[in-house]
Coordinates of C-alpha atoms and ligand atoms in Angstrom, one line a residue:
M1 CA 30.4 -143.7 -22.9
L2 CA 32.1 -140.8 -21.0
L3 CA 31.9 -142.9 -17.9
N4 CA 33.7 -145.8 -19.6
I5 CA 36.4 -143.5 -20.9
L6 CA 36.9 -142.2 -17.4
L7 CA 37.0 -145.6 -16.0
V8 CA 39.7 -146.6 -18.5
F9 CA 41.8 -143.6 -17.5
H10 CA 41.1 -144.3 -13.9
L11 CA 42.3 -147.9 -14.0
L12 CA 45.3 -146.9 -16.2
S13 CA 46.5 -144.4 -13.6
F14 CA 46.0 -147.0 -11.0
L15 CA 48.1 -149.3 -13.1
V16 CA 50.9 -146.8 -13.2
L17 CA 51.1 -146.9 -9.4
V18 CA 51.1 -150.7 -9.5
M19 CA 53.9 -150.7 -12.1
D20 CA 55.9 -148.2 -10.1
L21 CA 55.6 -150.6 -7.2
A22 CA 56.7 -153.5 -9.3
A23 CA 59.7 -151.5 -10.6
R24 CA 60.8 -150.6 -7.1
R25 CA 60.6 -154.3 -6.2
I26 CA 62.9 -155.3 -9.1
V27 CA 65.3 -152.5 -8.3
L28 CA 65.4 -153.5 -4.6
R29 CA 65.8 -157.2 -5.3
R30 CA 68.1 -157.5 -8.2
L31 CA 70.9 -155.0 -8.1
G32 CA 74.2 -155.8 -6.3
T33 CA 75.4 -154.4 -3.1
P34 CA 73.2 -152.5 -0.6
K35 CA 74.9 -149.3 -1.8
E36 CA 74.1 -150.0 -5.4
K37 CA 70.6 -150.8 -4.5
L38 CA 70.1 -147.6 -2.6
A39 CA 71.6 -145.6 -5.5
S40 CA 69.4 -147.2 -8.1
T41 CA 66.3 -146.9 -5.9
R42 CA 67.0 -143.2 -5.6
R43 CA 67.4 -143.0 -9.3
W44 CA 64.1 -144.8 -9.9
Q45 CA 62.4 -142.5 -7.4
G46 CA 63.7 -139.5 -9.3
L47 CA 62.6 -140.9 -12.6
S48 CA 59.2 -142.1 -11.5
K49 CA 58.2 -138.9 -9.6
A50 CA 56.5 -137.2 -12.5
P51 CA 54.4 -140.1 -13.8
V52 CA 53.5 -141.2 -10.3
A53 CA 52.4 -137.7 -9.4
A54 CA 50.4 -137.5 -12.6
A55 CA 48.8 -140.8 -11.9
Y56 CA 47.7 -139.6 -8.5
V57 CA 46.1 -136.5 -10.0
L58 CA 44.4 -138.4 -12.7
L59 CA 43.0 -141.0 -10.2
L60 CA 41.6 -138.1 -8.1
I61 CA 40.0 -136.3 -11.0
T62 CA 38.5 -139.3 -12.8
G63 CA 37.4 -140.8 -9.5
G64 CA 35.8 -137.5 -8.5
I65 CA 33.9 -137.2 -11.7
M66 CA 32.8 -140.8 -11.6
T67 CA 31.6 -140.2 -8.1
T68 CA 29.4 -137.4 -9.2
Q69 CA 28.2 -139.5 -12.1
L70 CA 26.8 -142.1 -9.7
W71 CA 29.6 -144.6 -9.7
Q72 CA 30.0 -145.9 -6.3
F73 CA 33.6 -144.7 -5.9
T74 CA 32.3 -143.2 -2.8
D75 CA 33.3 -140.3 -0.8
A76 CA 35.3 -142.8 1.3
W77 CA 37.3 -143.5 -1.8
I78 CA 38.3 -140.0 -2.5
L79 CA 39.0 -139.0 1.1
G80 CA 40.3 -142.3 2.4
G81 CA 41.7 -144.0 -0.7
I82 CA 43.9 -141.4 -2.2
G83 CA 44.5 -139.5 0.9
G84 CA 45.4 -142.7 2.7
Y85 CA 47.8 -143.7 0.0
A86 CA 49.7 -140.4 0.3
V87 CA 49.7 -140.5 4.1
I88 CA 50.7 -144.2 4.4
S89 CA 53.4 -144.1 1.8
G90 CA 54.8 -140.8 3.0
L91 CA 54.9 -141.4 6.7
A92 CA 55.7 -145.1 6.9
P93 CA 59.4 -144.9 6.1
A94 CA 59.9 -142.2 8.7
V95 CA 58.1 -144.2 11.4
V96 CA 60.0 -147.4 10.6
K97 CA 63.3 -145.5 10.7
A98 CA 62.5 -144.0 14.1
F99 CA 62.1 -147.5 15.5
H100 CA 65.2 -149.1 14.0
K101 CA 68.3 -147.5 12.6
T102 CA 69.3 -150.3 10.2
V103 CA 65.9 -150.7 8.5
R104 CA 66.1 -149.6 4.9
P105 CA 63.5 -146.9 4.5
E106 CA 63.0 -147.8 0.8
A107 CA 61.9 -151.3 1.9
A108 CA 59.5 -150.0 4.4
E109 CA 58.2 -147.5 1.9
W110 CA 57.6 -150.3 -0.6
W111 CA 55.5 -152.3 1.8
A112 CA 53.7 -149.2 2.8
R113 CA 52.8 -148.4 -0.8
L114 CA 51.6 -151.9 -1.4
G115 CA 49.4 -151.7 1.6
A116 CA 48.1 -148.3 0.4
L117 CA 47.3 -149.7 -3.1
V118 CA 45.3 -152.5 -1.5
H119 CA 43.6 -149.8 0.6
I120 CA 42.6 -147.9 -2.6
V121 CA 41.0 -151.0 -4.0
F122 CA 39.2 -151.6 -0.7
C123 CA 37.9 -148.1 -0.6
M124 CA 36.6 -148.4 -4.2
I125 CA 34.2 -151.2 -3.1
T126 CA 33.3 -150.3 0.4
K127 CA 31.6 -147.7 2.6
P128 CA 33.2 -145.0 4.7
S129 CA 33.2 -146.7 8.0
W130 CA 35.1 -149.7 6.6
A131 CA 37.8 -147.5 5.1
L132 CA 39.6 -147.4 8.5
L133 CA 40.0 -151.1 8.6
P134 CA 43.0 -151.3 6.2
F135 CA 44.7 -148.6 8.2
V136 CA 44.5 -150.9 11.3
L137 CA 45.7 -153.9 9.3
V138 CA 48.6 -152.0 7.8
G139 CA 49.4 -150.7 11.3
F140 CA 49.5 -154.3 12.6
L141 CA 51.6 -155.4 9.6
A142 CA 54.1 -152.5 10.1
A143 CA 54.3 -153.2 13.8
S144 CA 55.1 -156.9 13.1
I145 CA 57.7 -156.0 10.6
V146 CA 59.3 -153.5 12.9
L147 CA 59.3 -155.9 15.8
A148 CA 60.8 -158.7 13.6
L149 CA 63.5 -156.4 12.2
A150 CA 64.4 -155.3 15.7
A151 CA 65.0 -158.9 16.8
T152 CA 68.6 -159.8 17.8
S153 CA 68.5 -163.4 16.7
R154 CA 67.0 -165.6 14.0
T155 CA 64.8 -167.5 16.5
Q156 CA 63.7 -164.3 18.2
R157 CA 62.7 -162.9 14.8
R158 CA 60.7 -166.0 14.0
W159 CA 58.9 -166.0 17.3
R160 CA 58.1 -162.4 17.0
L161 CA 56.7 -162.8 13.4
A162 CA 54.7 -165.8 14.5
G163 CA 53.4 -164.0 17.6
T164 CA 52.3 -160.8 15.8
W165 CA 50.7 -162.8 13.0
A166 CA 48.8 -165.0 15.3
G167 CA 47.7 -161.8 17.1
I168 CA 46.5 -160.3 13.8
F169 CA 44.5 -163.4 12.9
I170 CA 43.0 -163.7 16.3
A171 CA 42.1 -160.0 16.4
A172 CA 40.6 -160.1 12.9
G173 CA 38.7 -163.3 13.6
G174 CA 37.4 -161.9 16.8
L175 CA 36.4 -158.7 15.1
F176 CA 34.6 -160.7 12.4
W177 CA 32.7 -162.8 14.9
W178 CA 31.8 -159.8 16.9
Q179 CA 30.4 -158.0 13.8
L180 CA 28.5 -161.1 12.8
E181 CA 26.9 -161.4 16.2
A182 CA 26.2 -157.7 16.5
S183 CA 24.4 -157.7 13.2
K184 CA 21.8 -160.2 14.4
L185 CA 18.3 -158.7 14.6
P186 CA 16.6 -159.1 17.9
S187 CA 14.4 -162.1 18.1
S188 CA 11.4 -159.8 18.6
F189 CA 11.0 -156.1 18.0
S190 CA 8.5 -153.5 17.0
M191 CA 9.0 -151.2 13.9
M192 CA 7.9 -148.5 16.3
D193 CA 11.3 -148.8 18.0
Y194 CA 13.0 -147.6 14.9
M195 CA 10.8 -144.6 14.2
P196 CA 11.8 -141.2 15.2
M197 CA 9.3 -139.6 17.7
M198 CA 7.7 -136.7 16.0
H199 CA 4.2 -136.4 17.2
T200 CA 4.3 -132.7 17.0
H201 CA 1.0 -132.3 15.4
N202 CA -1.0 -133.3 18.4
A203 CA -2.7 -135.8 16.2
E204 CA -4.5 -138.6 17.9
M205 CA -2.5 -141.8 17.7
V206 CA -4.2 -144.6 15.9
S207 CA -3.3 -148.3 15.7
V208 CA -3.0 -150.1 12.4
E209 CA -5.7 -152.5 13.6
K210 CA -8.2 -149.6 13.6
L211 CA -7.5 -148.8 9.9
V212 CA -10.4 -150.8 8.3
E213 CA -13.3 -150.0 6.1
P214 CA -16.8 -149.8 7.6
P215 CA -18.6 -153.2 7.6
S216 CA -20.5 -154.1 4.4
A217 CA -23.5 -156.2 4.2
T218 CA -22.6 -157.6 0.8
A219 CA -19.2 -158.8 -0.4
K220 CA -17.8 -161.0 -3.0
D221 CA -16.4 -164.1 -1.1
I222 CA -13.2 -165.8 -2.2
Q223 CA -11.5 -168.7 -0.6
L224 CA -7.8 -169.1 -0.9
T225 CA -6.2 -172.1 0.7
T226 CA -2.4 -172.3 0.9
K227 CA -1.1 -175.8 0.6
E228 CA 1.8 -177.9 -0.6
A229 CA 1.2 -179.4 -4.1
E230 CA 3.0 -180.8 -7.0
V231 CA 3.4 -178.2 -9.7
K232 CA 4.3 -179.1 -13.3
I233 CA 6.9 -176.9 -14.8
G234 CA 7.9 -177.7 -18.4
G235 CA 7.5 -181.5 -18.1
K236 CA 9.2 -181.5 -14.6
T237 CA 7.2 -181.9 -11.4
V238 CA 8.3 -179.8 -8.5
K239 CA 7.1 -179.4 -5.0
G240 CA 5.5 -176.1 -4.7
W241 CA 3.5 -174.0 -2.4
T242 CA 0.1 -173.1 -3.9
Y243 CA -3.1 -171.2 -3.6
N244 CA -5.9 -173.7 -4.0
G245 CA -3.5 -176.3 -5.4
A246 CA -2.1 -174.2 -8.2
S247 CA 0.7 -171.8 -8.9
P248 CA 0.1 -169.2 -10.1
G249 CA -3.0 -169.2 -7.8
P250 CA -6.4 -168.5 -9.3
T251 CA -6.8 -165.1 -11.1
L252 CA -9.1 -163.1 -8.9
H253 CA -11.6 -160.7 -10.4
A254 CA -13.0 -157.7 -8.6
K255 CA -14.8 -154.5 -9.4
V256 CA -14.2 -150.9 -8.4
G257 CA -16.4 -150.2 -5.4
E258 CA -17.3 -153.8 -4.8
R259 CA -16.3 -155.3 -1.4
L260 CA -14.0 -158.3 -1.6
R261 CA -13.8 -160.7 1.3
V262 CA -11.0 -163.2 0.9
T263 CA -10.6 -166.0 3.5
L264 CA -7.1 -167.3 3.6
A265 CA -6.9 -170.8 5.1
N266 CA -3.3 -171.8 5.8
K267 CA -2.6 -175.5 5.3
L268 CA 1.2 -175.0 4.9
P269 CA 3.6 -176.2 7.5
V270 CA 4.7 -172.6 7.9
P271 CA 3.0 -169.3 8.7
T272 CA 2.0 -167.1 5.8
S273 CA 0.1 -164.0 4.7
I274 CA -1.3 -162.3 1.6
H275 CA -0.3 -158.9 0.3
W276 CA -2.4 -157.3 -2.3
H277 CA 0.4 -155.8 -4.4
G278 CA -0.5 -152.4 -5.8
V279 CA -4.0 -152.2 -4.3
V280 CA -4.8 -149.0 -2.4
L281 CA -6.6 -150.5 0.7
P282 CA -6.8 -149.9 4.5
N283 CA -3.4 -150.5 6.1
S284 CA -4.7 -153.4 8.3
Q285 CA -5.5 -155.4 5.1
D286 CA -2.0 -155.0 3.6
G287 CA -0.8 -158.4 4.6
V288 CA 2.7 -157.5 5.9
A289 CA 3.5 -160.0 8.7
G290 CA 4.9 -158.2 11.8
V291 CA 3.8 -154.7 10.6
T292 CA 0.1 -154.8 9.7
Q293 CA -0.9 -158.3 11.0
D294 CA 0.4 -161.4 12.6
A295 CA 1.4 -164.2 10.2
V296 CA -1.4 -166.7 9.7
Q297 CA -0.2 -169.8 11.5
P298 CA -0.5 -173.4 10.1
G299 CA -4.1 -174.5 10.4
E300 CA -5.4 -171.0 11.0
K301 CA -7.6 -168.6 9.0
F302 CA -7.5 -164.9 8.2
V303 CA -10.1 -162.8 6.5
Y304 CA -9.0 -159.9 4.2
E305 CA -11.7 -157.3 3.4
F306 CA -11.3 -154.3 1.2
T307 CA -13.0 -152.4 -1.7
P308 CA -10.7 -151.7 -4.6
K309 CA -10.7 -148.1 -5.7
H310 CA -8.7 -148.1 -9.0
P311 CA -9.2 -150.5 -11.9
G312 CA -6.1 -152.3 -13.0
T313 CA -3.8 -155.3 -13.1
Y314 CA -2.6 -156.3 -9.7
W315 CA -1.2 -159.4 -8.1
Y316 CA -1.2 -161.0 -4.7
H317 CA 1.6 -162.8 -2.9
S318 CA 2.8 -163.8 0.5
H319 CA 4.4 -161.1 2.6
Q320 CA 5.7 -163.5 5.2
D321 CA 9.2 -164.5 4.3
P322 CA 8.3 -163.6 0.7
A323 CA 11.8 -164.2 -0.8
H324 CA 11.2 -167.9 0.0
Q325 CA 7.4 -168.2 -0.2
V326 CA 7.0 -166.4 -3.6
D327 CA 9.8 -168.5 -4.9
M328 CA 7.9 -171.6 -3.8
G329 CA 4.9 -170.5 -5.8
L330 CA 2.7 -168.3 -3.6
F331 CA 1.5 -165.7 -6.0
G332 CA -1.4 -165.0 -8.4
A333 CA -3.1 -162.2 -10.4
L334 CA -5.8 -159.9 -9.2
V335 CA -7.8 -158.0 -11.9
V336 CA -9.9 -155.0 -10.8
D337 CA -12.5 -154.0 -13.5
P338 CA -14.0 -150.6 -13.7
A339 CA -17.4 -150.1 -12.0
T340 CA -19.0 -150.3 -15.4
P341 CA -17.0 -152.7 -17.5
S342 CA -16.4 -151.8 -21.1
D343 CA -18.3 -154.6 -22.8
G344 CA -17.0 -156.5 -25.6
E345 CA -13.4 -156.3 -24.5
Q346 CA -11.5 -159.6 -24.6
E347 CA -9.1 -160.2 -21.8
V348 CA -5.9 -162.3 -21.4
V349 CA -4.1 -162.4 -18.1
A350 CA -0.6 -163.7 -18.3
V351 CA 1.5 -164.2 -15.1
S352 CA 5.1 -164.8 -15.8
H353 CA 7.4 -166.5 -13.3
T354 CA 10.9 -167.9 -13.4
W355 CA 10.9 -171.1 -11.3
H356 CA 13.9 -172.3 -9.3
T357 CA 14.3 -175.0 -12.0
G358 CA 15.4 -172.1 -14.2
D359 CA 12.3 -172.3 -16.4
L360 CA 10.5 -169.1 -17.4
T361 CA 6.8 -169.8 -17.5
V362 CA 3.6 -167.9 -18.5
N363 CA 0.6 -169.1 -16.3
G364 CA 2.8 -172.0 -15.4
Q365 CA 3.5 -173.1 -19.0
T366 CA 6.9 -173.1 -20.6
E367 CA 5.3 -173.4 -24.0
P368 CA 1.9 -171.7 -23.7
A369 CA -0.6 -172.6 -26.4
P370 CA -1.5 -169.9 -28.9
I371 CA -4.5 -167.9 -27.7
Q372 CA -7.4 -167.6 -30.2
V373 CA -8.6 -164.1 -30.5
E374 CA -11.7 -162.8 -32.2
P375 CA -10.8 -160.5 -35.0
G376 CA -12.1 -156.9 -34.9
K377 CA -12.7 -157.0 -31.2
P378 CA -10.5 -155.1 -28.8
L379 CA -8.3 -157.2 -26.5
R380 CA -6.5 -156.3 -23.3
L381 CA -3.4 -158.4 -22.4
R382 CA -2.6 -158.0 -18.7
L383 CA 1.0 -159.1 -18.1
V384 CA 2.3 -159.6 -14.6
N385 CA 6.0 -160.1 -13.9
S386 CA 6.1 -162.0 -10.6
D387 CA 9.9 -162.2 -10.7
S388 CA 12.6 -160.2 -8.9
N389 CA 14.4 -159.4 -12.1
P390 CA 13.2 -157.2 -15.0
L391 CA 11.4 -159.2 -17.7
P392 CA 12.6 -158.2 -21.2
L393 CA 9.8 -158.2 -23.8
A394 CA 9.9 -158.0 -27.6
I395 CA 6.4 -157.2 -28.9
G396 CA 5.3 -157.1 -32.5
G397 CA 3.4 -158.5 -35.4
A398 CA 0.5 -156.0 -35.2
P399 CA 0.0 -152.4 -34.1
F400 CA -0.8 -152.2 -30.4
K401 CA -1.1 -149.7 -27.5
V402 CA 0.2 -149.7 -24.0
L403 CA -2.9 -149.1 -21.9
A404 CA -1.4 -149.1 -18.4
F405 CA 1.7 -149.6 -16.3
D406 CA 0.8 -151.3 -13.0
S407 CA -2.7 -149.8 -12.3
G408 CA -1.8 -146.4 -13.8
M409 CA -3.8 -145.9 -17.0
I410 CA -2.1 -144.1 -19.8
N411 CA -3.8 -140.9 -21.0
Q412 CA -4.4 -141.0 -24.7
P413 CA -2.0 -143.9 -25.6
G414 CA -0.7 -143.8 -29.2
E415 CA -0.4 -146.7 -31.5
L416 CA 2.9 -148.5 -31.4
G417 CA 4.9 -150.8 -33.8
D418 CA 7.4 -153.5 -33.0
L419 CA 9.5 -152.7 -29.9
R420 CA 11.3 -153.9 -26.8
Y421 CA 10.5 -153.1 -23.2
S422 CA 11.5 -154.4 -19.9
V423 CA 8.9 -154.9 -17.2
A424 CA 10.2 -154.1 -13.7
G425 CA 10.4 -156.9 -11.2
A426 CA 6.8 -157.1 -9.7
G427 CA 5.6 -154.7 -12.4
R428 CA 2.7 -155.1 -14.8
I429 CA 1.9 -153.8 -18.2
D430 CA -1.5 -153.8 -20.0
L431 CA -1.4 -154.0 -23.8
G432 CA -4.3 -153.2 -26.0
V433 CA -4.7 -154.6 -29.5
T434 CA -7.5 -155.1 -32.1
L435 CA -6.4 -157.8 -34.5
A436 CA -7.7 -158.0 -38.1
A437 CA -8.3 -161.4 -39.5
G438 CA -5.0 -163.1 -40.3
Q439 CA -3.1 -160.9 -38.0
E440 CA -1.4 -161.9 -34.8
L441 CA 0.4 -160.2 -31.9
N442 CA 3.5 -161.9 -30.5
V443 CA 5.0 -161.1 -27.1
K444 CA 8.4 -162.7 -26.5
L445 CA 9.3 -162.9 -22.8
G446 CA 12.8 -163.3 -21.6
E447 CA 16.0 -163.6 -23.6
Q448 CA 18.1 -166.7 -22.8
R449 CA 15.2 -169.2 -22.8
P450 CA 12.4 -167.1 -24.1
V451 CA 8.7 -167.9 -24.0
T452 CA 6.5 -166.5 -26.8
L453 CA 2.9 -165.7 -26.2
R454 CA 0.9 -165.7 -29.4
L455 CA -2.4 -164.0 -29.8
V456 CA -3.7 -165.5 -33.0
T457 CA -6.5 -165.2 -35.4
P458 CA -7.5 -167.8 -38.0
R459 CA -4.7 -168.5 -40.5
S460 CA -2.3 -165.9 -38.9
K461 CA 1.5 -166.5 -38.9
P462 CA 4.0 -166.0 -36.1
A463 CA 5.9 -162.7 -36.2
D464 CA 9.6 -162.5 -36.5
L465 CA 10.8 -160.5 -33.5
S466 CA 14.5 -161.2 -33.9
H467 CA 15.1 -157.8 -35.5
V468 CA 13.1 -155.7 -33.1
T469 CA 15.5 -153.2 -31.6
T470 CA 13.5 -150.1 -30.9
I471 CA 13.2 -149.5 -27.2
F472 CA 10.0 -148.1 -25.8
D473 CA 10.3 -145.1 -23.6
P474 CA 7.3 -144.6 -21.4
L475 CA 8.4 -141.1 -20.4
D476 CA 7.0 -139.4 -23.5
Y477 CA 4.2 -141.9 -24.3
G478 CA 0.6 -140.7 -24.2
S479 CA -0.5 -137.2 -23.6
A480 CA -0.1 -134.9 -20.7
S481 CA -3.0 -132.7 -21.8
G482 CA -5.9 -132.5 -19.4
T483 CA -3.9 -134.1 -16.6
Q484 CA -2.1 -132.8 -13.7
D485 CA 1.2 -133.6 -11.9
L486 CA 1.2 -134.1 -8.2
P487 CA 1.7 -130.8 -6.4
R488 CA 5.0 -129.5 -5.2
P489 CA 6.4 -131.7 -2.4
A490 CA 6.4 -130.7 1.3
K491 CA 9.6 -132.6 1.6
T492 CA 12.1 -134.4 -0.6
W493 CA 14.4 -137.3 0.1
R494 CA 17.4 -138.2 -1.9
L495 CA 18.3 -141.8 -1.2
N496 CA 21.6 -143.3 -2.5
I497 CA 21.5 -147.0 -3.2
D498 CA 25.0 -148.5 -2.6
E499 CA 26.5 -151.9 -2.6
G500 CA 29.4 -153.5 -0.7
P501 CA 30.5 -156.2 1.7
G502 CA 28.8 -156.2 5.1
F503 CA 27.2 -158.0 7.9
F504 CA 23.4 -158.5 8.1
N505 CA 21.4 -160.6 10.5
G506 CA 24.2 -163.0 11.3
R507 CA 25.4 -163.3 7.7
F508 CA 28.4 -161.9 6.0
G509 CA 27.9 -161.0 2.3
W510 CA 27.6 -158.5 -0.5
F511 CA 24.6 -156.3 0.4
Y512 CA 22.8 -153.2 -0.8
T513 CA 22.1 -150.2 1.4
T514 CA 19.6 -147.4 0.9
D515 CA 20.8 -144.1 2.3
G516 CA 23.5 -146.3 4.0
K517 CA 20.8 -148.1 6.0
R518 CA 19.3 -151.5 6.1
F519 CA 16.2 -153.1 7.7
P520 CA 15.0 -152.4 10.4
H521 CA 16.8 -149.1 10.5
G522 CA 15.1 -147.6 7.5
P523 CA 15.2 -145.3 5.9
M524 CA 12.1 -144.3 7.7
L525 CA 10.1 -141.8 5.6
M526 CA 7.8 -140.1 8.2
V527 CA 4.8 -138.4 6.5
H528 CA 1.9 -136.3 7.4
E529 CA -1.5 -137.0 5.9
G530 CA -2.5 -134.8 3.0
Q531 CA 1.0 -133.7 1.9
T532 CA 2.9 -134.6 -1.1
Y533 CA 6.5 -136.0 -0.9
E534 CA 9.2 -136.6 -3.4
V535 CA 11.8 -139.3 -3.3
T536 CA 14.9 -139.5 -5.6
F537 CA 16.5 -142.9 -5.8
V538 CA 20.2 -142.6 -6.8
N539 CA 21.4 -146.1 -7.8
R540 CA 25.1 -146.2 -7.4
S541 CA 25.2 -150.0 -7.5
R542 CA 25.4 -152.3 -10.5
D543 CA 22.1 -154.0 -10.2
N544 CA 18.4 -153.3 -10.9
H545 CA 16.2 -152.3 -7.9
P546 CA 12.5 -152.4 -8.6
M547 CA 11.4 -150.0 -5.8
H548 CA 7.8 -150.6 -4.6
L549 CA 5.6 -148.6 -2.3
H550 CA 2.6 -150.2 -0.6
G551 CA -0.8 -148.6 -0.3
H552 CA -0.2 -145.7 -2.7
L553 CA 0.3 -144.9 -6.3
F554 CA 3.2 -142.7 -7.1
Q555 CA 4.1 -140.6 -10.0
V556 CA 7.3 -141.0 -11.9
M557 CA 8.6 -137.5 -12.4
S558 CA 11.9 -138.1 -14.1
I559 CA 14.5 -140.7 -15.0
D560 CA 18.1 -139.7 -15.2
G561 CA 17.0 -136.0 -15.3
K562 CA 14.7 -136.5 -18.2
A563 CA 11.2 -135.4 -17.1
S564 CA 8.1 -137.3 -17.9
T565 CA 6.4 -135.3 -20.6
G566 CA 3.7 -137.8 -21.8
S567 CA 0.9 -139.2 -19.8
P568 CA 1.5 -139.0 -16.1
L569 CA 2.9 -142.4 -15.0
M570 CA 1.1 -143.5 -11.9
V571 CA 2.6 -146.7 -10.7
D572 CA 3.4 -148.7 -7.5
N573 CA 6.6 -150.1 -8.7
I574 CA 9.6 -148.6 -10.7
N575 CA 12.8 -150.2 -11.8
V576 CA 15.8 -148.1 -10.8
A577 CA 18.5 -149.6 -13.2
Q578 CA 22.2 -149.5 -12.5
H579 CA 23.6 -146.0 -12.2
Q580 CA 20.2 -144.6 -12.8
T581 CA 18.5 -141.7 -10.9
V582 CA 14.7 -141.9 -10.6
T583 CA 12.5 -139.2 -9.0
I584 CA 9.0 -140.0 -7.8
R585 CA 6.2 -138.2 -6.0
F586 CA 3.4 -139.5 -3.9
T587 CA 0.6 -138.0 -1.9
A588 CA 0.2 -139.3 1.7
D589 CA -3.6 -140.0 1.5
N590 CA -3.8 -143.5 3.1
P591 CA -2.8 -143.5 6.7
G592 CA -0.7 -146.4 7.9
I593 CA 2.7 -147.9 8.3
W594 CA 3.5 -148.9 4.8
M595 CA 6.4 -151.0 3.6
A596 CA 8.4 -149.6 0.7
H597 CA 11.1 -151.9 -0.5
C598 CA 13.1 -153.2 -3.4
H599 CA 11.0 -155.9 -5.0
N600 CA 14.0 -158.0 -5.8
L601 CA 12.9 -160.2 -2.9
I602 CA 16.4 -161.3 -2.2
H603 CA 17.5 -157.7 -1.8
A604 CA 14.6 -157.1 0.5
F605 CA 15.5 -160.2 2.5
D606 CA 19.0 -158.7 2.8
G607 CA 17.6 -155.5 4.2
M608 CA 16.5 -153.2 1.3
D609 CA 13.4 -152.2 3.1
L610 CA 12.1 -148.7 3.8
M611 CA 9.0 -147.6 5.6
V612 CA 6.6 -144.8 4.7
A613 CA 5.1 -144.2 8.1
Y614 CA 2.3 -141.7 9.0
E615 CA 3.3 -139.8 12.1
N616 CA 0.2 -140.8 14.1
V617 CA 0.0 -144.5 13.3
T618 CA 1.2 -147.2 15.6
T619 CA 1.4 -150.9 15.2
P620 CA 1.0 -153.5 18.0
Y621 CA 2.6 -156.3 15.9
L622 CA 6.1 -157.5 16.4
V623 CA 8.7 -158.6 13.9
G624 CA 9.8 -162.1 15.0
G625 CA 8.1 -162.9 18.2
D626 CA 6.1 -166.0 18.9
K627 CA 4.3 -165.7 15.6
A628 CA 7.6 -165.8 13.8
N629 CA 6.6 -162.7 11.7
Q630 CA 9.0 -162.1 8.9
P631 CA 7.9 -159.2 6.7
E632 CA 10.9 -159.7 4.4
Ligands
C2O1 CU1 4.8 -157.1 -3.9 CU2 6.0 -155.5 -0.3 O1 5.3 -156.4 -2.1
CU2 CU1 17.3 -154.2 -5.0

């Protein structure tokens, strides 16, 4: 609310400057002889002085406060925008006058102010290093005007204008092309090239390949074959990429302490890999092409072996060009049961996915059939959001509990009534319910074209979820008693997420940065085994960023300054909504080079990738290279 009021005042004061400019134009254009023009311009200048000065001050104050409140009116804006405006509009007339005696300073000033206003807008949306660009352009413009005005004949003036403008376009075009080229990633590189050298602990260096579990005589064998297949989505048939012919792929079941051996056979025309999202496993089994392994080439096989440590709802998906491959259908659920399963629990696994046809599906269905549930028996609904965007839920019809987020079990979850909650992109939620006969629990997924999942008992009726407005807040859910927060961190990072125009890998577009950086530059979070670290994500952009860390669970400490007071929230994925600040902690207890990234896979493709790298771990794998490894 406060932010919106500030924004209104901010834009109003900007409008005052624009109107001042318009008024000057009218005065300059309309009124009689040059002398009269000058006189009225002066008069206007006198009249407008107070409001214009007030507008400046208001711009500065509101902009300043908004900056502290996470609006991305960045430091560049405050320093470059307003400062630039004052400098340009103040100096320009004097400069122009020095070049040519007959130039009317008020005309020069007008153009200078226009340029400066454009500059303010530019600074609002961009990052510091770009804020200089308008100065250069305005300089060019001023030079071209000065040259043209100094011409002695009409033809000369025309030639000079044409010449300087051609120069501007060629220079700008050249600059653009150069930036585009310079942004291209090398065709082959090692993540090691981007890590600061800090092997001060004298620790022995170990390669990712060596980070495996000791061999096990017994294992649960699973075959996953990636291949092209027709997938039916709400009556339409689309070409998809599948595991064993289906998307979602088969739901895999594992047990804590039981070795899994998954053989991936790649029958796709492109290389692929499997990442076990959320699973704490040895780094070499993490499935990140170019970091923890080479992408599995068409016709080749790869064996993943690991022993799950924590029960929970997980999913698996390709981590070779994932933005494309997950979109094509390469994902499925992985359920890890406790070592001694609680018997008598019914289970429903629901994988939601929005296809490129625009259809939201649950287990591939746009209209899933009601699920018959045995009354009086506890049921666990495991919901996986395999999308990049948050999945809005409306849940109701019968009392239920939230048993877990991702694989983090809730300590003493309380009973809940009808409510709304959004599952982060790539996030999971486990709901627990015991239905009485005639009762049913409904979960409505999505908003525009929702899909409703009905857990029904004999003769139950659908719930009306249209009036559900209460929003569930996980921060004070469950109980903290008997639990412990992760210890004080050895180091903390504060990472601003910003947005703006930019160049990335040969493309020009609107991109996000983390701490001003993009893949492969980091940020690189270098960690030391055994210590706890804290990361605060400050989202100054206007989009959701589901931040995900591989190979670890992290604890959500606070959101927007509100501390978690309920059950500790141990997750592998957290949505950082627009203008939100989220603080997490993790303990570095699983050596490796671990990706951490925004799980909006398009954002990751555009460079929103971090690394949590243990100081003594190296990787022999290359991004790019002859295996065409593409981790994001
Ligand atoms: Cu679900 Cu890096 O991935
Ligand atoms: Cu993002």
